[in-house]
XYZ file of C-alpha atoms in Angstrom:
646
model
C -30.083 -17.838 1.703
C -28.962 -15.569 4.451
C -26.161 -16.875 6.705
C -24.785 -14.104 8.921
C -26.531 -10.769 10.236
C -24.581 -8.263 11.941
C -26.703 -5.444 13.488
C -25.390 -2.216 14.865
C -22.033 -3.624 16.316
C -20.240 -1.681 18.442
C -16.736 -2.629 20.149
C -15.059 -0.206 22.709
C -11.762 -0.754 24.275
C -11.307 0.565 27.918
C -7.615 1.070 28.544
C -6.328 1.574 32.179
C -5.097 4.999 31.249
C -6.811 7.362 28.794
C -10.222 7.720 27.375
C -12.191 4.736 25.888
C -11.528 3.742 22.230
C -14.525 3.218 19.963
C -12.949 0.820 17.449
C -16.131 -0.165 15.790
C -19.045 1.961 15.751
C -22.759 1.135 14.654
C -21.705 -1.470 12.002
C -24.342 -3.543 10.273
C -24.041 -5.883 7.250
C -25.000 -9.437 6.193
C -23.408 -12.332 4.467
C -25.400 -14.705 2.392
C -24.582 -18.363 1.907
C -22.334 -18.862 -1.096
C -21.381 -15.286 -1.080
C -17.992 -13.243 -0.875
C -18.137 -10.022 1.095
C -15.066 -7.926 0.960
C -14.133 -5.498 3.785
C -11.522 -2.932 2.803
C -10.264 0.046 4.629
C -6.993 1.596 5.834
C -5.104 -0.222 8.899
C -6.713 0.702 12.132
C -10.365 1.292 10.459
C -11.628 -1.643 12.434
C -11.773 -4.356 9.843
C -9.834 -7.080 12.091
C -11.746 -6.012 15.287
C -15.098 -6.503 13.675
C -13.996 -9.899 12.379
C -12.522 -10.974 15.744
C -16.098 -10.042 17.226
C -17.706 -12.718 15.043
C -15.435 -15.258 16.641
C -15.766 -14.069 20.245
C -12.102 -13.224 20.421
C -12.313 -9.595 21.655
C -11.023 -9.021 25.193
C -13.567 -9.520 28.083
C -14.971 -6.923 30.285
C -13.996 -4.540 31.707
C -11.179 -4.206 29.099
C -13.475 -4.292 26.147
C -17.353 -3.909 25.741
C -19.325 -5.229 22.768
C -22.785 -4.245 21.773
C -25.210 -4.999 19.041
C -26.407 -8.472 17.455
C -24.370 -11.166 15.507
C -26.745 -13.878 14.187
C -25.258 -17.051 12.366
C -28.104 -18.963 10.935
C -30.672 -18.919 13.799
C -27.826 -18.613 16.631
C -27.218 -15.340 18.316
C -23.521 -15.645 18.769
C -23.028 -12.928 21.425
C -25.482 -15.120 23.812
C -22.824 -18.097 23.733
C -20.950 -19.126 26.861
C -17.444 -20.385 26.510
C -18.461 -24.010 25.760
C -20.494 -22.870 23.107
C -17.939 -20.669 21.427
C -15.616 -23.611 21.458
C -18.170 -25.742 19.667
C -18.747 -22.974 17.132
C -15.097 -21.916 16.315
C -13.668 -23.807 13.535
C -16.893 -25.867 13.000
C -19.327 -23.058 12.159
C -16.926 -20.125 11.807
C -13.181 -20.307 11.097
C -10.680 -17.430 10.539
C -7.355 -17.232 8.410
C -5.296 -14.649 10.307
C -3.119 -11.978 8.771
C 0.121 -13.397 10.165
C 0.223 -17.388 9.588
C 3.151 -17.708 12.126
C 0.742 -16.708 14.849
C -2.022 -19.385 13.701
C 0.599 -22.138 13.525
C 1.828 -23.940 16.670
C 5.848 -23.979 16.164
C 6.028 -27.008 18.363
C 3.589 -29.265 16.505
C 3.769 -30.534 12.845
C 1.478 -29.163 10.321
C -0.308 -32.627 10.245
C -0.909 -32.849 13.704
C -2.416 -29.368 13.800
C -4.851 -29.940 11.036
C -5.685 -33.532 12.239
C -6.369 -32.035 15.765
C -8.767 -29.385 14.303
C -10.689 -32.011 12.452
C -11.087 -34.348 15.392
C -11.926 -31.385 17.775
C -15.199 -31.188 16.165
C -15.839 -34.630 14.527
C -15.577 -38.064 15.681
C -13.462 -39.597 13.126
C -10.511 -42.049 13.163
C -6.916 -40.959 12.943
C -6.702 -42.247 9.623
C -9.732 -40.372 8.333
C -8.310 -37.241 10.049
C -5.148 -37.623 8.159
C -6.730 -38.211 4.999
C -8.880 -35.089 5.549
C -5.617 -33.156 6.392
C -4.076 -34.116 3.001
C -7.270 -33.032 1.504
C -7.327 -29.510 3.078
C -3.615 -29.035 1.961
C -4.398 -30.100 -1.554
C -7.420 -27.671 -1.710
C -5.146 -24.945 -0.370
C -2.664 -25.691 -3.335
C 0.231 -26.863 -1.111
C 2.918 -28.917 -2.937
C 3.707 -32.327 -1.760
C 0.927 -32.328 0.913
C 1.693 -35.675 2.248
C 5.276 -34.444 2.975
C 4.210 -31.339 4.558
C 2.204 -33.121 7.314
C 5.637 -34.096 8.996
C 6.914 -30.611 8.731
C 6.933 -27.747 11.169
C 6.003 -24.131 10.592
C 9.612 -22.871 10.450
C 10.536 -25.388 7.633
C 8.197 -23.664 5.321
C 8.299 -20.363 3.389
C 5.930 -17.467 4.026
C 3.889 -18.454 1.373
C 3.531 -22.104 2.224
C 2.874 -21.207 5.826
C -0.093 -18.993 4.659
C -1.510 -22.004 2.609
C -0.936 -24.281 5.801
C -3.125 -21.673 7.764
C -5.721 -21.840 5.231
C -5.790 -25.402 5.177
C -6.103 -25.422 9.028
C -9.040 -23.135 8.839
C -11.078 -24.907 6.261
C -10.296 -28.652 7.400
C -13.526 -28.729 9.716
C -15.637 -27.411 6.837
C -16.765 -24.321 8.406
C -20.128 -22.576 7.320
C -18.527 -19.070 7.483
C -14.879 -18.386 6.847
C -13.338 -15.030 7.652
C -9.936 -14.370 5.741
C -7.923 -11.493 7.144
C -5.430 -10.560 4.087
C -5.230 -14.324 3.261
C -2.961 -13.590 0.234
C -0.620 -10.953 1.542
C 2.317 -13.376 1.539
C 1.553 -15.156 -1.784
C 2.753 -14.694 -5.193
C 0.547 -13.905 -8.175
C 0.112 -17.645 -9.202
C -0.662 -19.090 -5.691
C -2.868 -16.010 -5.059
C -4.874 -16.653 -7.914
C -5.148 -20.474 -7.265
C -6.014 -19.842 -3.535
C -8.821 -17.299 -4.302
C -10.138 -19.551 -7.056
C -10.339 -22.210 -4.662
C -11.938 -19.980 -1.805
C -14.642 -19.038 -4.538
C -15.441 -22.569 -5.590
C -15.741 -23.518 -1.964
C -18.239 -20.696 -1.573
C -20.203 -21.705 -4.775
C -20.126 -25.573 -4.179
C -20.448 -25.774 -0.435
C -22.588 -22.544 0.312
C -19.854 -21.275 2.512
C -19.944 -17.624 3.158
C -16.665 -15.811 3.062
C -15.611 -12.531 4.584
C -12.573 -11.160 2.763
C -10.535 -8.632 4.592
C -8.003 -7.063 2.180
C -6.486 -3.830 0.955
C -6.029 -5.120 -2.543
C -8.606 -3.785 -4.573
C -7.776 -5.859 -7.423
C -8.618 -8.819 -5.417
C -11.739 -7.312 -4.502
C -12.759 -6.556 -8.103
C -12.184 -10.308 -9.184
C -13.545 -12.190 -6.315
C -16.143 -10.355 -4.147
C -19.989 -10.066 -4.757
C -20.368 -7.162 -2.401
C -17.904 -4.925 -0.684
C -18.047 -2.742 2.598
C -15.433 0.109 2.771
C -14.771 0.994 6.413
C -13.160 4.253 7.933
C -12.755 5.237 11.428
C -14.585 2.248 12.744
C -17.717 2.974 10.718
C -18.915 1.603 7.140
C -18.688 4.564 4.896
C -19.835 2.724 1.631
C -21.262 -0.601 0.781
C -22.934 -2.330 -2.068
C -22.291 -4.665 -5.078
C -18.697 -4.604 -6.072
C -19.121 -3.546 -9.498
C -21.266 -0.641 -8.275
C -19.019 0.637 -5.437
C -15.675 0.334 -7.605
C -17.279 1.554 -10.681
C -19.235 4.461 -9.347
C -17.781 5.259 -5.915
C -19.949 7.858 -4.018
C -17.704 8.402 -1.081
C -14.580 10.495 -1.618
C -12.712 7.909 0.710
C -13.437 5.145 -1.856
C -12.333 7.373 -4.679
C -9.077 8.244 -3.193
C -8.402 4.471 -2.397
C -9.091 3.689 -6.178
C -6.677 6.555 -7.228
C -4.008 5.360 -4.885
C -4.129 1.742 -6.272
C -1.068 0.819 -8.511
C -2.203 -0.396 -12.063
C -0.332 -2.664 -14.323
C -1.301 -0.628 -17.478
C 0.073 2.581 -15.787
C 3.269 4.224 -17.205
C 6.456 2.888 -15.657
C 7.712 4.261 -12.429
C 4.649 6.680 -12.285
C 4.324 8.589 -9.179
C 1.197 7.246 -7.202
C -1.778 9.538 -5.986
C -1.906 9.216 -2.179
C -4.112 10.566 0.582
C -2.185 12.970 2.771
C -3.147 13.229 6.575
C -3.958 10.550 8.865
C -6.965 8.644 10.154
C -8.528 10.246 13.277
C -7.538 9.222 16.870
C -10.677 6.853 17.703
C -10.233 7.956 21.395
C -10.748 11.612 20.575
C -13.209 11.432 17.419
C -13.636 15.041 15.807
C -17.119 16.326 15.444
C -18.655 15.796 11.949
C -17.485 13.531 9.110
C -14.226 11.547 10.312
C -12.952 11.922 6.780
C -13.446 15.613 6.489
C -9.768 16.782 7.416
C -8.472 14.642 4.472
C -11.420 15.145 2.008
C -11.030 17.391 -1.245
C -14.699 18.192 -0.999
C -15.171 19.297 2.500
C -17.610 21.933 3.482
C -18.606 23.685 6.683
C -21.298 21.327 7.092
C -19.099 18.158 6.960
C -17.114 19.460 10.056
C -20.041 19.088 12.382
C -22.439 16.788 11.056
C -21.842 12.995 10.868
C -23.269 11.674 7.609
C -25.452 8.713 7.736
C -25.345 5.613 5.440
C -27.662 6.961 2.631
C -29.368 4.278 0.432
C -28.804 4.714 -3.341
C -29.774 2.939 -6.411
C -28.919 -0.761 -6.816
C -28.366 -1.530 -3.209
C -25.594 0.901 -3.123
C -25.179 3.075 0.155
C -22.573 5.700 1.152
C -22.149 7.931 4.059
C -21.467 11.307 2.462
C -23.459 14.580 2.439
C -22.784 14.499 -1.264
C -23.643 10.793 -1.821
C -27.103 11.745 -3.690
C -25.489 14.759 -5.678
C -24.894 13.831 -9.453
C -21.139 13.006 -9.670
C -20.775 15.250 -12.799
C -21.464 18.325 -10.464
C -18.672 17.230 -7.972
C -15.920 16.768 -10.562
C -14.498 20.253 -10.038
C -11.334 21.433 -8.819
C -11.269 21.629 -4.845
C -10.197 24.777 -2.951
C -6.497 24.632 -2.511
C -6.917 24.927 1.191
C -8.832 21.337 1.107
C -7.047 19.443 -1.541
C -5.329 16.517 0.157
C -4.869 14.017 -2.765
C -1.183 14.186 -4.020
C -1.484 14.167 -7.792
C 0.677 11.564 -9.809
C 3.598 12.710 -11.591
C 6.404 10.755 -13.201
C 9.423 9.954 -11.271
C 12.325 10.152 -13.745
C 14.573 12.942 -12.927
C 18.018 12.916 -11.270
C 18.343 9.057 -11.810
C 21.719 7.607 -12.657
C 22.341 5.111 -15.399
C 23.515 1.797 -14.348
C 27.169 1.989 -15.177
C 28.508 0.266 -12.151
C 27.223 -2.103 -9.458
C 26.857 -1.122 -5.897
C 25.973 -4.778 -4.846
C 26.859 -7.798 -7.008
C 26.067 -11.341 -6.866
C 28.549 -13.351 -8.855
C 27.422 -17.176 -9.834
C 26.181 -17.355 -6.202
C 24.922 -20.753 -4.810
C 23.147 -21.596 -1.591
C 22.689 -25.068 -0.480
C 20.583 -26.167 2.622
C 21.614 -29.416 4.174
C 18.720 -32.036 4.729
C 19.238 -34.199 7.672
C 17.426 -37.599 8.504
C 17.841 -40.639 10.447
C 18.327 -41.240 14.139
C 21.825 -39.387 14.006
C 20.496 -36.638 11.979
C 23.214 -37.100 9.222
C 23.179 -34.971 6.203
C 21.457 -37.146 3.395
C 20.896 -34.460 0.823
C 20.805 -30.597 -0.195
C 18.157 -28.350 -1.009
C 19.578 -26.068 -3.896
C 17.859 -22.896 -2.917
C 20.066 -20.598 -5.010
C 21.846 -21.812 -8.077
C 24.296 -20.119 -10.257
C 22.709 -16.538 -9.946
C 24.446 -13.381 -11.040
C 22.870 -10.030 -10.408
C 24.043 -6.441 -9.954
C 22.046 -3.533 -8.229
C 23.340 -0.204 -9.635
C 23.607 2.796 -7.276
C 20.375 5.028 -7.289
C 18.184 2.372 -9.008
C 15.834 -0.288 -8.170
C 15.999 -3.948 -9.169
C 12.797 -5.836 -8.600
C 13.221 -9.605 -7.865
C 9.983 -11.549 -8.739
C 9.034 -15.230 -8.633
C 6.830 -17.550 -6.931
C 7.056 -18.542 -3.295
C 10.063 -20.836 -2.773
C 12.014 -19.675 -5.906
C 15.112 -18.360 -3.869
C 14.499 -14.660 -3.695
C 14.770 -14.203 0.018
C 17.608 -16.698 0.280
C 19.473 -14.756 -2.410
C 19.167 -11.447 -0.255
C 20.159 -13.264 2.957
C 23.630 -13.726 1.700
C 23.888 -9.804 1.006
C 22.634 -9.324 4.527
C 25.261 -11.952 5.965
C 22.400 -13.929 7.345
C 23.599 -16.678 5.160
C 26.917 -17.872 3.884
C 27.024 -18.631 0.314
C 27.816 -22.208 -0.764
C 29.695 -21.000 -3.987
C 30.348 -17.618 -5.615
C 30.785 -14.245 -4.523
C 28.806 -11.396 -3.015
C 30.096 -7.908 -2.962
C 28.916 -4.489 -1.670
C 30.801 -1.467 -2.927
C 33.958 -3.354 -3.183
C 33.483 -5.079 0.056
C 33.470 -8.870 0.214
C 30.355 -9.481 2.285
C 31.472 -12.916 3.463
C 34.808 -11.694 4.823
C 34.749 -8.027 5.611
C 37.236 -6.246 7.926
C 35.967 -4.521 11.148
C 35.633 -1.232 9.468
C 34.061 -2.387 6.548
C 31.525 -4.550 8.466
C 30.453 -1.551 10.543
C 29.986 0.559 7.347
C 28.134 -2.431 5.646
C 25.849 -2.597 8.749
C 24.880 1.118 8.213
C 24.845 1.308 4.393
C 22.616 -1.841 3.973
C 19.220 -2.053 5.615
C 16.314 -4.290 5.417
C 12.515 -4.352 5.654
C 11.547 -7.789 6.328
C 8.267 -9.518 4.983
C 6.800 -10.425 8.514
C 5.949 -7.235 10.435
C 5.029 -9.273 13.378
C 8.434 -10.920 13.757
C 10.706 -8.032 12.754
C 9.930 -5.648 15.822
C 11.115 -6.451 19.328
C 7.897 -6.644 21.451
C 9.694 -5.440 24.553
C 10.872 -2.228 23.050
C 8.822 0.927 22.446
C 8.586 2.543 18.920
C 10.974 5.286 20.416
C 13.528 2.691 21.467
C 13.198 0.874 17.980
C 13.935 3.934 15.930
C 16.464 5.274 18.298
C 18.481 2.110 18.670
C 20.188 2.115 15.204
C 20.848 5.810 15.522
C 22.589 5.446 18.801
C 24.696 2.401 17.840
C 26.213 4.310 14.917
C 26.840 7.374 17.068
C 23.961 9.574 15.249
C 21.682 12.332 16.662
C 18.162 10.680 17.731
C 16.326 13.787 19.064
C 12.635 13.857 19.336
C 12.174 15.828 16.182
C 14.114 13.287 14.200
C 12.137 10.214 15.345
C 8.789 12.375 14.936
C 9.909 12.975 11.402
C 10.584 9.394 10.593
C 7.130 8.347 11.741
C 5.645 11.259 9.668
C 7.399 9.951 6.619
C 5.482 6.676 6.958
C 2.236 8.198 7.871
C 2.259 7.642 11.648
C 1.634 10.146 14.351
C 4.214 11.182 17.118
C 1.813 9.695 19.724
C 3.024 6.300 18.523
C 6.521 6.731 19.933
C 5.501 5.684 23.449
C 3.668 2.701 22.274
C 4.636 -1.039 22.001
C 4.184 -3.086 18.695
C 1.317 -4.895 20.269
C -0.730 -1.824 19.972
C -0.411 -1.607 16.170
C -2.047 -3.565 13.278
C 0.095 -5.364 10.953
C 0.225 -2.525 8.388
C 1.198 -0.039 11.093
C 3.963 -2.293 12.313
C 5.226 -2.417 8.702
C 5.466 1.271 8.571
C 7.485 1.193 11.811
C 9.770 -1.287 10.309
C 10.285 1.012 7.295
C 10.849 4.066 9.433
C 13.617 2.033 11.344
C 15.165 1.098 7.940
C 15.225 4.629 6.821
C 16.715 6.074 9.994
C 20.234 5.511 8.894
C 19.870 7.014 5.512
C 21.430 3.704 3.759
C 22.751 3.525 0.251
C 20.868 0.006 -0.237
C 17.607 -1.139 1.277
C 16.417 -4.570 0.729
C 12.505 -4.638 0.747
C 11.203 -7.934 1.277
C 7.460 -7.626 0.394
C 8.016 -4.281 2.362
C 4.484 -3.055 1.245
C 2.612 -6.125 1.030
C 1.021 -5.650 4.442
C 0.091 -1.858 3.899
C -3.185 -0.705 2.601
C -3.272 1.094 -0.846
C -3.079 4.614 0.509
C -0.259 4.163 2.893
C 1.357 1.988 0.133
C 1.303 4.766 -2.445
C 2.684 7.192 0.237
C 5.617 4.859 1.217
C 6.311 4.075 -2.452
C 6.290 7.779 -3.239
C 8.514 8.263 -0.190
C 11.047 5.671 -1.333
C 11.082 7.360 -4.848
C 11.713 10.631 -3.354
C 14.768 9.348 -1.331
C 16.104 7.574 -4.269
C 16.055 10.775 -6.297
C 17.365 12.988 -3.295
C 20.065 10.656 -2.084
C 20.745 7.990 -4.601
C 19.591 5.091 -2.435
C 19.299 1.980 -4.330
C 16.611 -0.737 -3.692
C 16.440 -4.585 -3.961
C 12.771 -4.876 -4.185
C 11.291 -8.413 -3.542
C 7.475 -8.542 -4.274
C 4.807 -10.589 -5.771
C 2.814 -7.515 -6.787
C 3.653 -6.990 -10.240
C 1.661 -3.678 -10.390
C 3.771 -2.324 -7.568
C 6.836 -3.591 -9.597
C 5.642 -1.504 -12.429
C 5.618 1.570 -10.458
C 8.996 1.288 -8.795
C 11.480 -0.885 -10.786
C 14.129 0.092 -13.285
C 15.301 -3.569 -13.783
C 13.373 -6.844 -13.251
C 15.025 -10.264 -12.282
C 12.640 -13.289 -12.630
C 13.684 -16.321 -10.603
C 12.152 -19.881 -10.538
C 13.442 -23.104 -8.664
C 16.552 -21.108 -7.361
C 17.735 -20.122 -11.051
C 17.604 -16.812 -12.860
C 15.297 -17.264 -15.816
C 15.074 -13.690 -17.206
C 16.276 -10.228 -16.498
C 16.530 -6.851 -18.060
C 14.956 -3.380 -18.173
C 11.436 -3.141 -16.674
C 9.871 -1.922 -19.848
C 11.156 -4.582 -21.856
C 10.150 -7.358 -19.401
C 6.603 -5.971 -19.477
C 6.236 -5.478 -23.138
C 8.116 -8.281 -24.584
C 8.764 -11.011 -21.862
C 11.066 -13.650 -23.358
C 10.752 -16.546 -20.885
C 7.536 -18.559 -20.922
C 7.403 -18.454 -17.105
C 7.609 -14.509 -17.091
C 4.680 -14.382 -19.453
C 2.820 -16.797 -17.205
C 3.412 -14.536 -14.303
C 2.205 -11.391 -16.092
C -1.081 -13.431 -17.482
C -2.035 -14.079 -13.959
C -1.559 -10.590 -12.606
C -4.924 -8.622 -12.334
C -5.244 -5.925 -14.985
C -2.878 -7.626 -17.334
C -4.689 -7.719 -20.955
C -4.038 -11.478 -21.185
C -5.920 -12.045 -17.936
C -9.211 -10.918 -19.151
C -11.180 -13.761 -20.232
C -13.702 -11.915 -22.257
C -12.326 -8.396 -23.296
C -15.896 -7.504 -24.148
C -17.197 -7.479 -20.431
C -17.450 -4.665 -18.416
C -14.572 -3.769 -15.986
C -14.563 -1.882 -12.671
C -12.487 1.015 -13.170
C -9.255 -0.675 -12.080
C -8.550 -2.398 -15.532
C -9.814 -5.914 -14.016
C -12.509 -7.685 -15.810
C -15.801 -8.504 -14.299
C -15.780 -11.558 -12.006
C -18.539 -13.309 -13.923
C -16.455 -13.578 -16.983
C -13.786 -15.695 -14.951
C -13.635 -19.072 -16.506
C -14.313 -21.929 -14.228
C -11.338 -23.256 -11.885
C -10.331 -26.974 -11.837
C -11.016 -26.517 -8.029
C -14.726 -26.713 -8.618
C -14.491 -30.245 -9.615
C -12.407 -31.031 -6.529
C -14.533 -29.048 -4.212
C -17.788 -30.885 -5.641
C -16.375 -34.067 -4.227
C -16.071 -32.529 -0.808
C -19.612 -32.997 0.633
C -20.627 -31.305 4.030
């Protein structure tokens, strides 16, 4: 049964200075009840603006104009007034935003926010609203849901905040759920559980789901259909197996080539798409992907391709979409090749003979205060007896589920937390008690890229000021060409220098944060989920950049991530944490080939593309090493969601 119809949607922003920006251009798609539609594409391709249009959250005129039709069931959403939108948001259409911190009120407990969402749309008692809040948190796989009701957003880890945001969105039982990068901050175990929960809700409650993501592995395993967006337009669409297994648009092919794979050789250089998406305020004539396309011809530069229907409900916007693919598998002219071919990254890397950064029997305990006088009644043992070393010029990947102590451990190296016990050293410097000269060297030689790109940039500073500040503080040159080079390294145009963070998407903000960390050419960079917010093409570009800098300058990385395919492509050593303890560590190849600890084997088995994650090895894959979604066994959430009637 059809649930949502979007026809010829267009969204144009009208800035006070400069030409209009056509962010969404003639977009049409539909979502059926019980169906998952994935929307993929690079940052700035129009995915989130399209989603905001479905909720009526785009700016009002004259700052923004919207055209086209959006029909949910029999209701034309664009005809709703403010009162109609308030009744529709949450009850009929809900959204899980990319940044969970922006969706949660820091002044209210998690329970209060979810209960208010339920009572805003339904006449229920406070006890019933509380029961529904616990039920929503349970469905979102939140541990100790009754305890979380009393907590505030700042008391939760990044992954827990994301689960709370999902619970807030599904509490009122919407007909259509829009999830904008809902699993970006989640480890593989929780990601699998959350996606299985969303799948079961769609199946059992006939809820439609629009999944905005850059993770093509998630798309392959969960989505029924997929739309690929580029420069505000849909350039390819169709059933997931058809689009990923037989892509007809060069842009889709480039995204697939740039996706890290768990079965690839260790520390393999990733394929990446050079160049940048077009400036939507100054659209070039012809195909918007032409400047980056390896198959470009003269016709591509002056003719905009339409979305051509193909077999099996497949469509692609390319002049070569209907040409047999075997005819296109030829070397492109050297002047038009823009895909950087993969090559091993092995040369010039030192052996781990000494430690640049070292943790020795480190412990970190957080006090728990309760009672009217807020006395310390117990402690949370976030890190317990952890010993690790990061060698110069090498990458140590720190993996584990959300709340396992990974970030708490690195905070002690960054002097953001003082260890309860043990020692933390950097190149002979006692990090807890550095001398003034040592502190200045520590601040320059150790940099960090935080997990949340929204909170790590000062909203009052332009990109120019953000990049120039650390250079100025340490007395280094910060000329225009140096700042432009930093932006080019992470795939941004020099025009970004005069803009504020609010003008960028989450992925673009993370690129700016990475550029700031690279500005001082440090000896060690702590990457706390540094590439989780990036789309696959930019992710590949940034990972290759980090590998190049490591080979050229001997930079070491402490890489915190939940993406085990990314770990495979960057790590020399892997350390696995659980409940604040180190359960396994060793060379990356050894951990992947023969993990010793049961928890490590469990993490690997849940990672998309790992052989043990394939329920039925005889089923067809999708070109990413993932099984067909129909072969995935039923989730325990199906029983739970079946008991949740509308």
